[in-house]
Each structure stands twice: as C-alpha cells, then as structure tokens.
mmJSON file of the N, C-alpha and C atoms, coordinates in Angstrom:
{"data_MODEL":{"atom_site":{
"group_PDB":["ATOM","ATOM","ATOM","ATOM","ATOM","ATOM","ATOM","ATOM","ATOM","ATOM","ATOM","ATOM","ATOM","ATOM","ATOM","ATOM","ATOM","ATOM","ATOM","ATOM","ATOM","ATOM","ATOM","ATOM","ATOM","ATOM","ATOM","ATOM","ATOM","ATOM","ATOM","ATOM","ATOM","ATOM","ATOM","ATOM","ATOM","ATOM","ATOM","ATOM","ATOM","ATOM","ATOM","ATOM","ATOM","ATOM","ATOM","ATOM","ATOM","ATOM","ATOM","ATOM","ATOM","ATOM","ATOM","ATOM","ATOM","ATOM","ATOM","ATOM","ATOM","ATOM","ATOM","ATOM","ATOM","ATOM","ATOM","ATOM","ATOM","ATOM","ATOM","ATOM","ATOM","ATOM","ATOM","ATOM","ATOM","ATOM","ATOM","ATOM","ATOM","ATOM","ATOM","ATOM","ATOM","ATOM","ATOM","ATOM","ATOM","ATOM","ATOM","ATOM","ATOM","ATOM","ATOM","ATOM","ATOM","ATOM","ATOM","ATOM","ATOM","ATOM","ATOM","ATOM","ATOM","ATOM","ATOM","ATOM","ATOM","ATOM","ATOM","ATOM","ATOM","ATOM","ATOM","ATOM","ATOM","ATOM","ATOM","ATOM","ATOM","ATOM","ATOM","ATOM","ATOM","ATOM","ATOM","ATOM","ATOM","ATOM","ATOM","ATOM","ATOM","ATOM","ATOM","ATOM","ATOM","ATOM","ATOM","ATOM","ATOM"],
"id":[1,2,3,4,5,6,7,8,9,10,11,12,13,14,15,16,17,18,19,20,21,22,23,24,25,26,27,28,29,30,31,32,33,34,35,36,37,38,39,40,41,42,43,44,45,46,47,48,49,50,51,52,53,54,55,56,57,58,59,60,61,62,63,64,65,66,67,68,69,70,71,72,73,74,75,76,77,78,79,80,81,82,83,84,85,86,87,88,89,90,91,92,93,94,95,96,97,98,99,100,101,102,103,104,105,106,107,108,109,110,111,112,113,114,115,116,117,118,119,120,121,122,123,124,125,126,127,128,129,130,131,132,133,134,135,136,137,138,139,140,141],
"type_symbol":["N","C","C","N","C","C","N","C","C","N","C","C","N","C","C","N","C","C","N","C","C","N","C","C","N","C","C","N","C","C","N","C","C","N","C","C","N","C","C","N","C","C","N","C","C","N","C","C","N","C","C","N","C","C","N","C","C","N","C","C","N","C","C","N","C","C","N","C","C","N","C","C","N","C","C","N","C","C","N","C","C","N","C","C","N","C","C","N","C","C","N","C","C","N","C","C","N","C","C","N","C","C","N","C","C","N","C","C","N","C","C","N","C","C","N","C","C","N","C","C","N","C","C","N","C","C","N","C","C","N","C","C","N","C","C","N","C","C","N","C","C"],
"label_atom_id":["N","CA","C","N","CA","C","N","CA","C","N","CA","C","N","CA","C","N","CA","C","N","CA","C","N","CA","C","N","CA","C","N","CA","C","N","CA","C","N","CA","C","N","CA","C","N","CA","C","N","CA","C","N","CA","C","N","CA","C","N","CA","C","N","CA","C","N","CA","C","N","CA","C","N","CA","C","N","CA","C","N","CA","C","N","CA","C","N","CA","C","N","CA","C","N","CA","C","N","CA","C","N","CA","C","N","CA","C","N","CA","C","N","CA","C","N","CA","C","N","CA","C","N","CA","C","N","CA","C","N","CA","C","N","CA","C","N","CA","C","N","CA","C","N","CA","C","N","CA","C","N","CA","C","N","CA","C","N","CA","C","N","CA","C"],
"label_alt_id":[null,null,null,null,null,null,null,null,null,null,null,null,null,null,null,null,null,null,null,null,null,null,null,null,null,null,null,null,null,null,null,null,null,null,null,null,null,null,null,null,null,null,null,null,null,null,null,null,null,null,null,null,null,null,null,null,null,null,null,null,null,null,null,null,null,null,null,null,null,null,null,null,null,null,null,null,null,null,null,null,null,null,null,null,null,null,null,null,null,null,null,null,null,null,null,null,null,null,null,null,null,null,null,null,null,null,null,null,null,null,null,null,null,null,null,null,null,null,null,null,null,null,null,null,null,null,null,null,null,null,null,null,null,null,null,null,null,null,null,null,null],
"label_comp_id":["MET","MET","MET","THR","THR","THR","TYR","TYR","TYR","TYR","TYR","TYR","ILE","ILE","ILE","ALA","ALA","ALA","LEU","LEU","LEU","LEU","LEU","LEU","ALA","ALA","ALA","LEU","LEU","LEU","ILE","ILE","ILE","ILE","ILE","ILE","ILE","ILE","ILE","GLY","GLY","GLY","PHE","PHE","PHE","ILE","ILE","ILE","VAL","VAL","VAL","VAL","VAL","VAL","LYS","LYS","LYS","LYS","LYS","LYS","VAL","VAL","VAL","ALA","ALA","ALA","SER","SER","SER","CYS","CYS","CYS","MET","MET","MET","ILE","ILE","ILE","LYS","LYS","LYS","SER","SER","SER","VAL","VAL","VAL","VAL","VAL","VAL","THR","THR","THR","ILE","ILE","ILE","ILE","ILE","ILE","LEU","LEU","LEU","ILE","ILE","ILE","LEU","LEU","LEU","VAL","VAL","VAL","ALA","ALA","ALA","ALA","ALA","ALA","ALA","ALA","ALA","LEU","LEU","LEU","TYR","TYR","TYR","TRP","TRP","TRP","LEU","LEU","LEU","TYR","TYR","TYR","LEU","LEU","LEU","LYS","LYS","LYS"],
"label_asym_id":["A","A","A","A","A","A","A","A","A","A","A","A","A","A","A","A","A","A","A","A","A","A","A","A","A","A","A","A","A","A","A","A","A","A","A","A","A","A","A","A","A","A","A","A","A","A","A","A","A","A","A","A","A","A","A","A","A","A","A","A","A","A","A","A","A","A","A","A","A","A","A","A","A","A","A","A","A","A","A","A","A","A","A","A","A","A","A","A","A","A","A","A","A","A","A","A","A","A","A","A","A","A","A","A","A","A","A","A","A","A","A","A","A","A","A","A","A","A","A","A","A","A","A","A","A","A","A","A","A","A","A","A","A","A","A","A","A","A","A","A","A"],
"label_entity_id":["1","1","1","1","1","1","1","1","1","1","1","1","1","1","1","1","1","1","1","1","1","1","1","1","1","1","1","1","1","1","1","1","1","1","1","1","1","1","1","1","1","1","1","1","1","1","1","1","1","1","1","1","1","1","1","1","1","1","1","1","1","1","1","1","1","1","1","1","1","1","1","1","1","1","1","1","1","1","1","1","1","1","1","1","1","1","1","1","1","1","1","1","1","1","1","1","1","1","1","1","1","1","1","1","1","1","1","1","1","1","1","1","1","1","1","1","1","1","1","1","1","1","1","1","1","1","1","1","1","1","1","1","1","1","1","1","1","1","1","1","1"],
"label_seq_id":[1,1,1,2,2,2,3,3,3,4,4,4,5,5,5,6,6,6,7,7,7,8,8,8,9,9,9,10,10,10,11,11,11,12,12,12,13,13,13,14,14,14,15,15,15,16,16,16,17,17,17,18,18,18,19,19,19,20,20,20,21,21,21,22,22,22,23,23,23,24,24,24,25,25,25,26,26,26,27,27,27,28,28,28,29,29,29,30,30,30,31,31,31,32,32,32,33,33,33,34,34,34,35,35,35,36,36,36,37,37,37,38,38,38,39,39,39,40,40,40,41,41,41,42,42,42,43,43,43,44,44,44,45,45,45,46,46,46,47,47,47],
"pdbx_PDB_ins_code":[null,null,null,null,null,null,null,null,null,null,null,null,null,null,null,null,null,null,null,null,null,null,null,null,null,null,null,null,null,null,null,null,null,null,null,null,null,null,null,null,null,null,null,null,null,null,null,null,null,null,null,null,null,null,null,null,null,null,null,null,null,null,null,null,null,null,null,null,null,null,null,null,null,null,null,null,null,null,null,null,null,null,null,null,null,null,null,null,null,null,null,null,null,null,null,null,null,null,null,null,null,null,null,null,null,null,null,null,null,null,null,null,null,null,null,null,null,null,null,null,null,null,null,null,null,null,null,null,null,null,null,null,null,null,null,null,null,null,null,null,null],
"Cartn_x":[5.468,6.643,6.967,6.344,5.95,5.453,4.909,4.163,5.18,5.762,7.094,7.791,8.51,9.689,9.543,7.527,6.855,7.098,6.837,6.615,7.797,8.967,10.254,10.509,10.293,11.09,10.574,8.926,8.212,8.635,9.468,9.564,11.081,11.652,13.018,13.398,12.653,11.764,11.34,10.69,9.659,10.62,11.756,12.539,13.513,14.009,14.515,14.506,12.932,12.432,11.858,12.154,11.371,12.82,14.227,14.909,15.957,15.296,15.76,14.86,13.656,12.401,12.199,12.917,12.835,11.14,9.781,9.016,8.291,7.426,6.264,5.269,4.612,3.526,3.775,4.873,5.443,5.526,6.071,5.879,4.651,4.458,3.078,2.151,2.318,1.787,2.002,3.927,4.61,3.781,4.1,3.486,2.337,1.685,0.185,-0.076,0.528,1.02,1.076,2.588,2.937,2.002,1.358,0.86,-1.077,-1.356,-2.357,-1.646,-0.615,-0.007,0.113,1.134,0.932,-0.638,-1.215,-3.375,-3.355,-3.226,-3.408,-2.84,-1.771,-0.72,-1.29,-1.573,-1.759,-3.396,-4.301,-5.587,-5.789,-4.655,-4.265,-3.606,-2.785,-2.015,-2.474,-2.746,-3.155,-4.896,-5.504,-7.197,-7.262],
"Cartn_y":[17.944,17.43,17.514,17.028,17.069,17.955,18.874,19.646,21.183,21.141,22.358,21.985,20.817,20.181,20.858,20.948,20.957,21.9,23.145,24.557,24.82,24.491,25.248,25.03,23.741,23.132,24.484,25.197,25.608,27.129,27.483,28.909,29.219,27.975,27.995,27.946,27.15,26.475,28.207,28.804,29.994,31.428,31.251,32.436,32.196,30.806,30.493,31.83,30.904,31.207,32.791,33.35,34.185,35.053,34.902,35.851,35.338,34.644,34.428,34.645,34.691,35.572,37.067,37.927,39.417,39.809,39.675,40.489,40.595,40.978,41.464,40.768,40.634,39.748,38.52,37.844,36.223,36.356,37.254,37.078,37.536,37.846,37.788,36.512,35.804,34.625,33.619,33.646,32.792,32.885,34.025,34.443,33.513,33.708,33.393,31.944,31.686,30.0,29.321,29.781,29.087,29.167,30.358,30.672,29.688,29.236,28.129,27.133,26.308,25.213,25.221,26.311,26.278,26.456,26.592,26.744,25.43,24.872,23.471,22.303,22.675,21.663,21.858,23.134,23.093,23.078,22.45,21.946,20.81,19.851,18.415,17.888,18.702,17.704,18.342,19.548,20.32,19.964,19.415,19.605,18.49],
"Cartn_z":[72.254,71.856,70.123,69.15,68.013,66.728,67.951,67.635,67.04,68.395,68.799,67.699,67.25,66.992,65.241,64.837,63.324,63.214,64.612,64.153,64.033,65.129,64.875,62.835,62.709,61.743,60.812,60.337,60.086,60.082,60.84,61.598,60.656,60.466,59.81,58.092,58.051,56.419,55.693,56.809,56.091,55.973,57.008,57.178,56.135,55.936,54.821,53.383,53.272,51.543,51.6,52.489,52.561,52.736,52.791,53.182,51.218,50.851,49.11,48.54,48.557,47.943,47.978,47.362,46.388,46.756,46.056,45.959,47.336,47.516,48.543,48.596,47.228,47.461,47.42,47.115,47.611,48.711,49.603,51.097,51.478,51.265,51.814,51.581,50.088,49.942,51.459,51.33,51.882,53.248,53.992,55.388,56.013,54.896,54.849,54.965,53.925,54.456,55.71,55.979,56.76,58.07,58.051,59.196,59.623,57.917,58.029,58.263,57.375,58.498,59.938,60.382,62.13,62.83,62.241,62.515,62.663,61.507,61.206,61.879,62.026,63.037,64.455,65.3,66.246,66.285,65.444,65.119,65.28,64.504,64.512,66.05,66.61,67.677,69.083,69.09,70.13,70.971,69.93,70.238,71.086],
"occupancy":[1.0,1.0,1.0,1.0,1.0,1.0,1.0,1.0,1.0,1.0,1.0,1.0,1.0,1.0,1.0,1.0,1.0,1.0,1.0,1.0,1.0,1.0,1.0,1.0,1.0,1.0,1.0,1.0,1.0,1.0,1.0,1.0,1.0,1.0,1.0,1.0,1.0,1.0,1.0,1.0,1.0,1.0,1.0,1.0,1.0,1.0,1.0,1.0,1.0,1.0,1.0,1.0,1.0,1.0,1.0,1.0,1.0,1.0,1.0,1.0,1.0,1.0,1.0,1.0,1.0,1.0,1.0,1.0,1.0,1.0,1.0,1.0,1.0,1.0,1.0,1.0,1.0,1.0,1.0,1.0,1.0,1.0,1.0,1.0,1.0,1.0,1.0,1.0,1.0,1.0,1.0,1.0,1.0,1.0,1.0,1.0,1.0,1.0,1.0,1.0,1.0,1.0,1.0,1.0,1.0,1.0,1.0,1.0,1.0,1.0,1.0,1.0,1.0,1.0,1.0,1.0,1.0,1.0,1.0,1.0,1.0,1.0,1.0,1.0,1.0,1.0,1.0,1.0,1.0,1.0,1.0,1.0,1.0,1.0,1.0,1.0,1.0,1.0,1.0,1.0,1.0],
"B_iso_or_equiv":[0.0,0.0,0.0,0.0,0.0,0.0,0.0,0.0,0.0,0.0,0.0,0.0,0.0,0.0,0.0,0.0,0.0,0.0,0.0,0.0,0.0,0.0,0.0,0.0,0.0,0.0,0.0,0.0,0.0,0.0,0.0,0.0,0.0,0.0,0.0,0.0,0.0,0.0,0.0,0.0,0.0,0.0,0.0,0.0,0.0,0.0,0.0,0.0,0.0,0.0,0.0,0.0,0.0,0.0,0.0,0.0,0.0,0.0,0.0,0.0,0.0,0.0,0.0,0.0,0.0,0.0,0.0,0.0,0.0,0.0,0.0,0.0,0.0,0.0,0.0,0.0,0.0,0.0,0.0,0.0,0.0,0.0,0.0,0.0,0.0,0.0,0.0,0.0,0.0,0.0,0.0,0.0,0.0,0.0,0.0,0.0,0.0,0.0,0.0,0.0,0.0,0.0,0.0,0.0,0.0,0.0,0.0,0.0,0.0,0.0,0.0,0.0,0.0,0.0,0.0,0.0,0.0,0.0,0.0,0.0,0.0,0.0,0.0,0.0,0.0,0.0,0.0,0.0,0.0,0.0,0.0,0.0,0.0,0.0,0.0,0.0,0.0,0.0,0.0,0.0,0.0],
"pdbx_formal_charge":[null,null,null,null,null,null,null,null,null,null,null,null,null,null,null,null,null,null,null,null,null,null,null,null,null,null,null,null,null,null,null,null,null,null,null,null,null,null,null,null,null,null,null,null,null,null,null,null,null,null,null,null,null,null,null,null,null,null,null,null,null,null,null,null,null,null,null,null,null,null,null,null,null,null,null,null,null,null,null,null,null,null,null,null,null,null,null,null,null,null,null,null,null,null,null,null,null,null,null,null,null,null,null,null,null,null,null,null,null,null,null,null,null,null,null,null,null,null,null,null,null,null,null,null,null,null,null,null,null,null,null,null,null,null,null,null,null,null,null,null,null],
"auth_seq_id":[1,1,1,2,2,2,3,3,3,4,4,4,5,5,5,6,6,6,7,7,7,8,8,8,9,9,9,10,10,10,11,11,11,12,12,12,13,13,13,14,14,14,15,15,15,16,16,16,17,17,17,18,18,18,19,19,19,20,20,20,21,21,21,22,22,22,23,23,23,24,24,24,25,25,25,26,26,26,27,27,27,28,28,28,29,29,29,30,30,30,31,31,31,32,32,32,33,33,33,34,34,34,35,35,35,36,36,36,37,37,37,38,38,38,39,39,39,40,40,40,41,41,41,42,42,42,43,43,43,44,44,44,45,45,45,46,46,46,47,47,47],
"auth_comp_id":["MET","MET","MET","THR","THR","THR","TYR","TYR","TYR","TYR","TYR","TYR","ILE","ILE","ILE","ALA","ALA","ALA","LEU","LEU","LEU","LEU","LEU","LEU","ALA","ALA","ALA","LEU","LEU","LEU","ILE","ILE","ILE","ILE","ILE","ILE","ILE","ILE","ILE","GLY","GLY","GLY","PHE","PHE","PHE","ILE","ILE","ILE","VAL","VAL","VAL","VAL","VAL","VAL","LYS","LYS","LYS","LYS","LYS","LYS","VAL","VAL","VAL","ALA","ALA","ALA","SER","SER","SER","CYS","CYS","CYS","MET","MET","MET","ILE","ILE","ILE","LYS","LYS","LYS","SER","SER","SER","VAL","VAL","VAL","VAL","VAL","VAL","THR","THR","THR","ILE","ILE","ILE","ILE","ILE","ILE","LEU","LEU","LEU","ILE","ILE","ILE","LEU","LEU","LEU","VAL","VAL","VAL","ALA","ALA","ALA","ALA","ALA","ALA","ALA","ALA","ALA","LEU","LEU","LEU","TYR","TYR","TYR","TRP","TRP","TRP","LEU","LEU","LEU","TYR","TYR","TYR","LEU","LEU","LEU","LYS","LYS","LYS"],
"auth_asym_id":["A","A","A","A","A","A","A","A","A","A","A","A","A","A","A","A","A","A","A","A","A","A","A","A","A","A","A","A","A","A","A","A","A","A","A","A","A","A","A","A","A","A","A","A","A","A","A","A","A","A","A","A","A","A","A","A","A","A","A","A","A","A","A","A","A","A","A","A","A","A","A","A","A","A","A","A","A","A","A","A","A","A","A","A","A","A","A","A","A","A","A","A","A","A","A","A","A","A","A","A","A","A","A","A","A","A","A","A","A","A","A","A","A","A","A","A","A","A","A","A","A","A","A","A","A","A","A","A","A","A","A","A","A","A","A","A","A","A","A","A","A"],
"auth_atom_id":["N","CA","C","N","CA","C","N","CA","C","N","CA","C","N","CA","C","N","CA","C","N","CA","C","N","CA","C","N","CA","C","N","CA","C","N","CA","C","N","CA","C","N","CA","C","N","CA","C","N","CA","C","N","CA","C","N","CA","C","N","CA","C","N","CA","C","N","CA","C","N","CA","C","N","CA","C","N","CA","C","N","CA","C","N","CA","C","N","CA","C","N","CA","C","N","CA","C","N","CA","C","N","CA","C","N","CA","C","N","CA","C","N","CA","C","N","CA","C","N","CA","C","N","CA","C","N","CA","C","N","CA","C","N","CA","C","N","CA","C","N","CA","C","N","CA","C","N","CA","C","N","CA","C","N","CA","C","N","CA","C","N","CA","C"],
"pdbx_PDB_model_num":[1,1,1,1,1,1,1,1,1,1,1,1,1,1,1,1,1,1,1,1,1,1,1,1,1,1,1,1,1,1,1,1,1,1,1,1,1,1,1,1,1,1,1,1,1,1,1,1,1,1,1,1,1,1,1,1,1,1,1,1,1,1,1,1,1,1,1,1,1,1,1,1,1,1,1,1,1,1,1,1,1,1,1,1,1,1,1,1,1,1,1,1,1,1,1,1,1,1,1,1,1,1,1,1,1,1,1,1,1,1,1,1,1,1,1,1,1,1,1,1,1,1,1,1,1,1,1,1,1,1,1,1,1,1,1,1,1,1,1,1,1]
}}}
C-alpha cells in the first residue's frame, strides 16, 4: 500500500514539474529520475 501511495505522489509531482519546465532536455532528465525512483521503490518494497 505504501508503494502505491509513494508512486502516486511521484507521478503527481513529476507531472507538475514537467508542466512547469519548458526545456526538452530537462523534461528527459526529470523523466529518467522519476523512473529510477519508481524502480528503487519497487525494489525496496516489493522484493
């Protein structure tokens, strides 16, 4: 349950950041970071 709450918060924060940032390169970096954090949460909580 905690994993899903954290993932939902991560998606919401990521969406807000991407909407405010105009540069394509920064959007790519933010997306990669979000994917890495989501993978780390998955690895820690569901393993």
